[in-house]
Each structure stands twice: as structure tokens, then as C-alpha cells.
Amino acid sequence: MVLAVKAKDLRVGYMDEEENILWAVKGVSFEVRQGEVFCLVGESGCGKSTIGNTIIGILPPYAVTEGELYVFNKPVVVGNLRDYTGIRGRVVSYVPQNPGTSLNPYQTIGTQLYYVLNSVYGWDKKKSLEVAKKYLSLVELDPESVIDYYPHELSGGMQQRAAIAIALSTGAKILVADEPTSALDAHLRLQLIKLLMKLRETESLTLILITHDLVSTGKICDTVAVVYSGKIVEKCSGSNVIIEPLHPYTQMLADAVPLLGIKRPLKSIPGEPPKPGEEIAGCVFAPRCPLAFEKCVEPPPSFNVYNGEVACWRYANIAGR
Amino acid sequence: MPDGNVIVLLKDVVAGYQTTGRGWRSLFKHVNVVLRGVNLRVYDGERVAIIGESGSGKTTLLKVVLGLLKPVKGSVEVLGKDIYKLPWRERVNVLKQVGYVPQDPYKALNPKLRVRTILSEPLESAKAKPEEVEGRVREVAKMVQLSDKILDKYPGELSGGMMQRVLIARSIIHDPEILILDEPTSALDVSIQAQIIELINNIHKKLELAILTVTHDLGVAQYLSDRAVILYKGGVIEEGYIDDIITRPKHEYTNLLIASYKASI
């Protein structure tokens, strides 16, 4: 089993002007196998995008890291040292959240692909455009016409596909997609999910999806890691996360999603997630948890129960601790 | 169809955007038609959802109703008045009765103004008395569950859910007859979606206003509307009660939309 990504007690923070560190990721450990679809789920501000940015290697200079991160066994983060040589862009690539704003509006899709291929492989325009057409047809776009289109001439779904083509054109083996479906409607979302699944098979890609939509990811992911306040509170298989969510936070997230044709009362999670840098002494979810009890003032370890890992004291007895 | 006064009436509306071609064609202007003969009625106190995929003309339809885009053909009546035939000043007075919540709360609020100023600005521009302004701001803030502390903050200090509450408060500050919501939950986390849906439904009950929601999310439409209109390529292809549409869709496209939604969620 080849591990595509391995994080060991990874902490990522941002330094402010007074040199205080606001920790956005507070010690996460996970492993992503090659060819796996791994999903990071959580609310805005929980640190999931920071974890994604750390894997890709696009943390800002004022970011501070601790712990270790390996990409295909190459240490990219060791303590506060970060070295992504040969990894960033080449092995790990990135599909941004909103392709409408991340594609250059002044350049055609072909030119944008040319710049990527030229900088990675040093190819001239003619060869780059030939290869670009291959990648555009891979994402089911018409290469002959789309190559000359400007981003505004494409629909949202087509822009997203063009962004995926640009990301894949470097020959990357790990694709990190930040909220790839949030800007799309149901029909396009389904098409994109099918495309990503197809690429995973044909290009043997490892997919890391970052999203806030628990139910839809549960259907496509092999492993789901639920992130809350910079910590992974639950890690389990995609199917289990919908059928049998373990952590109270995961259960509440699942209850908040409207299901078509079933008009159940929607439940929201009371309160707001802690702000980045806010330190909570015990369980990070305890202030919002309806099931919190006296033990929750201590930080819970990760318990291995029901083929998953959950950081909640309610499972201490089941795990035999 | 429900009884009551018609608040919004669109008759055979054809609308689009003026464009020019490339090269010598740029000498000629033509209209890129988006809405192709749309008929729509929204009754007093009713909740209607306009559902469609990206590019179906949902936002263009809203622009037409909000008086921002003059249709090429057809008439647009808001509160019984054809808004595009009214002089500008009268049109503004009619449109004061229309509350609007834009799509993205992160972009729709002026980052340099405090929440209190954001809420009082529409009243001040309507020349309300200063002593009335503060009272009305507090009243509306209470209705959308914004505390006094929040009123003194800047939008950048608020969460997405709070910003959406501020936008809803601003839209109802004039006590409108109809509230128009453009994708009210698409920019929000699932965990706070339910709070905003509940808030909108509470406002509907309390103020007895009509609500017109534009969304691509059928699941959200189910909670925010009684009646739905399905838009496809600028035309209305199906109209009816939301529960009927979801359980027994008549049009092939609606069927596909529902199947895609169920498969992806």
C-alpha cells in the first residue's frame, strides 16, 4: 500500500503583526492511500482549507507549521521547515473553489494551459497546445473550440472542467479540490462528480476533496475526515458517515442537510464555530454539543470504534478505555 | 392557484443583454435574448420559488422584477403598476415596496460601514426622522435576532450567517410587500442553512409578505416555497405546488433535475 499523503500531528498557524500565532490546524494525523478519494468536511473557518493548502504547498510566508507531512514518502513539512521542490504542481495539483475568479480573464484557455506546460516541461506553444487539447478532451470539453475561448465564454461547469484540465496538465497524481461543487447546480454537480470518479480510474488519481457538504461527499468518498476547530473529530468510511455518524457534530451536520421529498424539520447547529486561534481547553465541540457531560472538559483522544475513529468521550466505554 | 391580489405580474417578458459582435460586426448592436416570453404571477402573502440551473435566466428575471433591466417586450407589473412605464421617481416609490437580498453576503455589504449605518442608510435616504430611524433599526434587528453588540460591528467581523441576517434586516427595513431572495443559502454552511430558512419563514409569517426565492437547490426550495416555477433556457417549463413538482414532475427536464439532485446528494 503506497501512501500518497501522511500527516503526523500537523499544526498550522498564521502569525499576526504582533507575532502571535493563531493556530488554524491544531494537531491532525491522517493517511491518504494512493488512488483513494479522501474528503475533509467541516464548516467555514474549521481549518480544512488550511490543511489543503499545506498539502499543495501554497501556505503564505507568515504561516507557521509544526509536526510532519509526507507526500509520497517525501517529507514536505518537518517542523517549521517546508520544502515542496518537485512536489508542488508536479505531484500535487489544485482545483480552486471558484474557477470564474481564478482563471485569467485576459487569456484564452489554450494560452493558460500553454503557460503551465511551458513552465513545467519547457515546451513551445505548438507542442503545448497539442497536449492541451488532449487534456481538454480528457475533461470532456470540445478541445478545438474551447482552446480559443476566454473564461467568460464558458459556463460555470465548463470553467470548472477547464480548471481541472489545467491542474491535470502537469501530470499531477494528487488532485486537491477546494469545494469543487459548491458553485454548481445539481445537474452539473452530478456530471462533475462522475468526471472526477472517471479521472480517478483512468489517470489513477488520488483525490482530496475539501467541502462542507457531508451527505454528497459521503456517497463518493472512500474516507471522510470531519474537521472541527482545527482538529479531526471523526474519521470513517464514506458510507458510514451517512448511515452511522458517530460524533455528535457529524450527526448534527447530517441532520442539517435538506433531503428531497422528505420534509423533516431541519436542524441547525446552535452557536458558531470557534474563531481561528481560539483555544478550547477540553473537547473542541463541547460548547455547542447538546450531549456534553462533565468528562468533556478534558480533550478526548481518538477512539477506534465501529471501523472508524472518533474523538468523543461517549465512546470511551465502547473502546474499552 | 392561490387567491388574493397579484403583487408581481410578468406578461410575455422577453429580456436580454445588448451585445456587439467581433470585428466589423461591432458596428451593430443586438440583444442576446435570455428570457423568452416569461409569464409569472406572485400573489399577496405567497411563497414562490424560481428553480433552474445556471444560465437558465433566474437572475435576469430578478433584474427585470427589480426594475434594473428593461425588457425588450412584455410588461412587468409590481403592485399593479407597470414599472417600466412609470416616471423614474414613481418607479423608485413602487420599488421601495420590494425588499431584495442579494446572493453573496460577503460581497453585498459595504465593509467600511458599521451594521447600524448599513441598516439606517435606506431610512435616511427616504428622509425618515432621525428619532424614528434608531427605533426602526432596533426593531428590525430584533426581528432577525441581531444583538445590539452586532449593530456596532463592521461586516468583516461577522460570520456568514450574521451577514445574511444583516442583509435580510436591510431588505425588510421599509416593511416591503414582497421580499426577493437570490440564492439565500448558497454561500452559507449547511450547519447554519436551517437557521436562515427558519428566519425567512418567521418573517413571512410575521410580516405576511410575499416571498420570491431564486434557487438552484431543490432541497432548499422545498422549505422556502409553496409554489415553484421551473425555468429552462429562459422559458417557464413547469409551474405548480412544490410538493407536487417534487413527487410528480410533469416535464422531462424537471424529472432530470430531481434525479440529478437525488443522485448527487
XYZ file of C-alpha atoms in Angstrom, chain A residues 3-315:
313
model
C 0.685 6.298 0.962
C 0.054 9.403 -1.099
C -0.147 11.751 1.878
C 0.695 11.204 5.515
C 0.275 13.840 8.230
C 1.654 13.308 11.714
C 0.453 15.683 14.427
C 0.422 18.524 11.910
C -0.172 22.020 13.261
C -0.511 25.045 11.026
C -0.921 28.595 12.223
C -0.732 32.137 10.940
C 1.423 34.811 12.547
C -0.174 38.208 13.041
C 1.540 41.614 13.113
C 2.313 41.269 16.842
C 3.912 37.871 16.148
C 1.128 35.967 17.918
C 0.390 32.653 16.252
C -3.247 31.850 15.513
C -3.380 28.081 15.148
C -5.863 27.095 12.430
C -4.900 23.403 12.396
C -4.252 22.006 15.861
C -2.557 18.643 15.536
C -4.091 16.411 12.859
C -2.871 12.968 11.833
C -4.172 11.162 8.775
C -3.102 8.938 5.918
C -4.327 9.020 2.323
C -3.654 5.896 0.253
C -2.792 6.155 -3.420
C -5.934 6.113 -5.567
C -8.174 6.952 -2.641
C -10.880 9.626 -2.534
C -10.287 11.409 0.765
C -12.589 14.111 1.956
C -12.169 16.860 4.527
C -15.581 18.078 5.738
C -16.387 20.927 8.063
C -17.845 24.396 8.496
C -16.206 27.613 7.284
C -13.194 28.519 9.396
C -12.627 24.991 10.739
C -9.198 24.742 9.092
C -9.982 22.366 6.224
C -8.710 24.731 3.512
C -5.522 25.312 5.543
C -4.907 21.543 5.592
C -5.495 21.504 1.806
C -3.134 24.449 1.247
C -0.461 22.726 3.343
C -0.666 19.596 1.164
C -0.425 21.656 -2.039
C 2.329 23.892 -0.677
C 0.694 27.266 -1.064
C 0.854 28.469 2.524
C 1.666 32.171 2.841
C 5.107 33.196 4.147
C 3.656 34.203 7.519
C 2.332 30.658 8.116
C 3.918 28.605 10.882
C 3.984 24.809 10.854
C 4.730 22.070 13.363
C 4.653 18.288 13.033
C 5.297 16.350 9.849
C 3.733 15.971 6.423
C 4.830 13.494 3.768
C 3.782 13.371 0.107
C 4.692 10.019 -1.479
C 7.141 9.494 1.411
C 8.961 12.776 0.715
C 8.950 14.981 3.821
C 7.481 18.317 2.726
C 6.827 19.723 6.191
C 9.131 18.960 9.093
C 8.614 21.344 11.968
C 8.684 24.853 10.568
C 10.733 23.798 7.517
C 8.784 23.440 4.295
C 10.252 22.135 1.054
C 7.926 21.397 -1.845
C 10.599 21.087 -4.564
C 9.385 18.629 -7.173
C 6.064 18.218 -5.373
C 4.145 21.488 -5.795
C 2.404 21.413 -9.163
C 4.283 18.294 -10.311
C 2.864 15.715 -7.910
C 0.117 17.690 -6.174
C -2.167 19.974 -8.104
C -5.019 22.211 -7.110
C -8.529 22.898 -8.372
C -9.672 26.204 -6.898
C -13.068 26.841 -5.335
C -14.359 29.351 -7.846
C -12.912 28.866 -11.347
C -14.748 32.001 -12.526
C -12.398 34.156 -10.486
C -9.256 32.021 -10.608
C -8.933 31.698 -14.394
C -7.227 34.667 -16.048
C -9.971 36.657 -17.848
C -7.468 38.172 -20.328
C -6.130 34.869 -21.666
C -7.732 32.065 -23.627
C -7.902 28.622 -22.026
C -5.251 27.461 -24.540
C -2.805 30.201 -23.509
C -3.326 29.434 -19.830
C -2.595 25.756 -20.471
C 0.451 26.751 -22.551
C 1.946 28.782 -19.688
C 1.550 25.832 -17.313
C 3.055 23.297 -19.743
C 5.832 25.695 -20.743
C 6.858 26.344 -17.147
C 6.717 22.650 -16.174
C 8.134 20.944 -19.291
C 9.599 23.878 -21.260
C 7.553 23.006 -24.373
C 6.955 25.545 -27.149
C 3.466 26.849 -27.951
C 2.760 24.389 -30.767
C 3.526 21.285 -28.727
C 1.868 22.719 -25.603
C -1.376 23.371 -27.467
C -1.373 19.851 -28.897
C -1.033 18.398 -25.395
C -3.543 20.945 -24.047
C -6.155 19.569 -26.447
C -5.597 16.084 -25.034
C -6.280 17.315 -21.506
C -9.353 19.283 -22.589
C -10.860 16.193 -24.199
C -9.977 14.232 -21.065
C -12.314 16.502 -19.074
C -14.994 16.104 -21.768
C -14.653 19.574 -23.299
C -14.533 20.131 -27.056
C -10.787 20.832 -27.473
C -10.998 22.532 -30.880
C -13.352 25.304 -29.744
C -12.624 25.623 -26.015
C -8.892 26.163 -26.583
C -9.661 29.564 -28.149
C -12.330 30.584 -25.649
C -11.864 33.163 -22.913
C -13.113 32.083 -19.459
C -16.204 34.326 -19.647
C -17.325 32.449 -22.763
C -17.632 29.235 -20.746
C -20.410 28.251 -18.347
C -19.665 27.572 -14.663
C -19.417 23.820 -15.218
C -17.132 24.246 -18.242
C -14.881 26.665 -16.315
C -14.601 24.070 -13.564
C -13.620 21.425 -16.150
C -11.056 23.767 -17.724
C -9.567 24.368 -14.254
C -9.327 20.585 -13.749
C -7.620 20.237 -17.166
C -5.049 22.881 -16.172
C -4.478 21.122 -12.837
C -4.003 17.720 -14.516
C -1.771 19.012 -17.306
C 1.292 18.975 -15.041
C 0.963 15.204 -14.711
C -0.054 15.512 -11.056
C -1.002 12.357 -9.213
C -2.781 14.044 -6.320
C -5.586 16.488 -7.003
C -6.738 18.748 -4.180
C -10.151 20.236 -4.963
C -11.451 23.006 -2.697
C -15.272 22.987 -2.696
C -15.394 21.759 -6.313
C -19.166 21.502 -6.477
C -20.382 24.311 -4.219
C -20.857 26.818 -7.068
C -22.642 24.316 -9.314
C -26.272 23.258 -9.565
C -27.487 19.691 -9.105
C -27.156 18.617 -12.741
C -23.617 19.990 -13.183
C -22.620 18.716 -9.761
C -23.538 15.177 -10.752
C -21.626 15.492 -14.040
C -18.531 16.795 -12.240
C -18.642 14.046 -9.633
C -18.865 11.459 -12.428
C -15.930 13.123 -14.221
C -13.756 13.101 -11.085
C -14.569 9.429 -10.492
C -13.683 8.625 -14.111
C -10.365 10.504 -13.851
C -9.569 8.664 -10.674
C -9.834 5.368 -12.576
C -8.215 6.367 -15.882
C -5.441 8.607 -14.524
C -5.050 6.699 -11.218
C -5.505 9.942 -9.324
C -5.647 10.419 -5.600
C -8.412 12.898 -4.844
C -8.527 15.101 -1.775
C -11.846 16.930 -1.641
C -12.481 19.818 0.721
C -16.155 20.529 1.252
C -18.867 21.475 3.705
C -21.446 19.155 2.163
C -21.363 15.994 4.250
C -24.080 13.957 2.566
C -22.983 14.302 -1.062
C -19.353 13.547 -0.191
C -20.374 10.554 1.850
C -21.545 8.973 -1.389
C -18.311 9.398 -3.347
C -15.504 9.286 -0.794
C -13.618 6.281 0.469
C -12.636 8.064 3.658
C -14.157 11.131 5.264
C -12.379 13.195 7.912
C -14.683 15.575 9.757
C -12.741 18.661 10.835
C -13.876 20.947 13.618
C -11.880 23.830 15.057
C -8.632 22.590 13.527
C -8.968 19.008 14.754
C -10.225 15.835 13.131
C -13.175 14.800 15.302
C -14.185 11.776 13.226
C -12.628 9.667 10.516
C -14.538 6.860 8.874
C -15.583 5.391 5.546
C -17.803 7.444 3.222
C -20.789 5.140 3.555
C -20.622 5.039 7.367
C -20.639 8.799 7.678
C -24.198 8.967 6.318
C -25.627 5.764 7.763
C -23.953 5.820 11.148
C -22.332 9.148 12.045
C -20.516 8.740 15.339
C -19.527 12.182 16.587
C -22.409 14.449 17.711
C -21.061 17.136 15.333
C -21.215 14.767 12.343
C -24.734 13.710 13.328
C -25.838 17.342 13.527
C -24.213 18.156 10.165
C -26.092 15.251 8.555
C -29.393 16.422 10.092
C -28.895 19.933 8.683
C -28.958 18.824 5.026
C -32.338 19.127 3.283
C -33.331 15.879 1.575
C -35.623 15.977 -1.420
C -39.135 14.634 -0.910
C -38.627 14.184 2.844
C -39.845 17.261 4.657
C -38.276 16.632 8.053
C -37.684 19.587 10.366
C -34.225 20.957 9.542
C -31.895 21.261 12.482
C -29.129 23.807 12.682
C -26.124 23.623 14.954
C -26.584 26.224 17.674
C -23.870 28.816 18.204
C -20.886 29.476 15.996
C -17.651 27.572 15.439
C -14.690 28.874 17.419
C -12.619 31.518 15.663
C -9.164 30.538 14.357
C -6.698 30.750 17.190
C -9.354 30.379 19.877
C -8.138 27.793 22.362
C -10.666 25.478 23.998
C -9.365 23.510 26.962
C -11.441 20.325 26.658
C -13.332 18.832 23.725
C -13.469 21.478 20.990
C -17.154 20.802 20.245
C -18.303 20.752 23.890
C -19.553 24.407 23.970
C -22.059 23.606 21.165
C -22.694 19.945 21.949
C -26.146 19.006 23.296
C -24.707 15.735 24.657
C -21.764 17.270 26.553
C -21.150 15.891 30.042
C -18.622 16.501 32.819
C -15.860 14.432 31.163
C -15.862 16.779 28.126
C -13.741 19.374 29.959
C -10.766 17.145 29.104
C -9.602 16.836 25.485
C -10.753 13.418 24.169
C -8.285 11.065 22.494
C -9.206 9.319 19.239
C -11.149 6.108 19.942
C -11.219 3.284 17.402
C -14.840 2.155 17.274
C -17.146 0.696 14.585
C -14.433 0.724 11.846
C -13.800 4.412 12.401
C -12.002 6.843 14.664
C -13.907 9.317 16.793
C -12.712 11.902 19.294
C -15.644 11.861 21.727
C -15.738 10.732 25.338
C -19.100 8.994 24.799
C -17.231 6.190 23.036
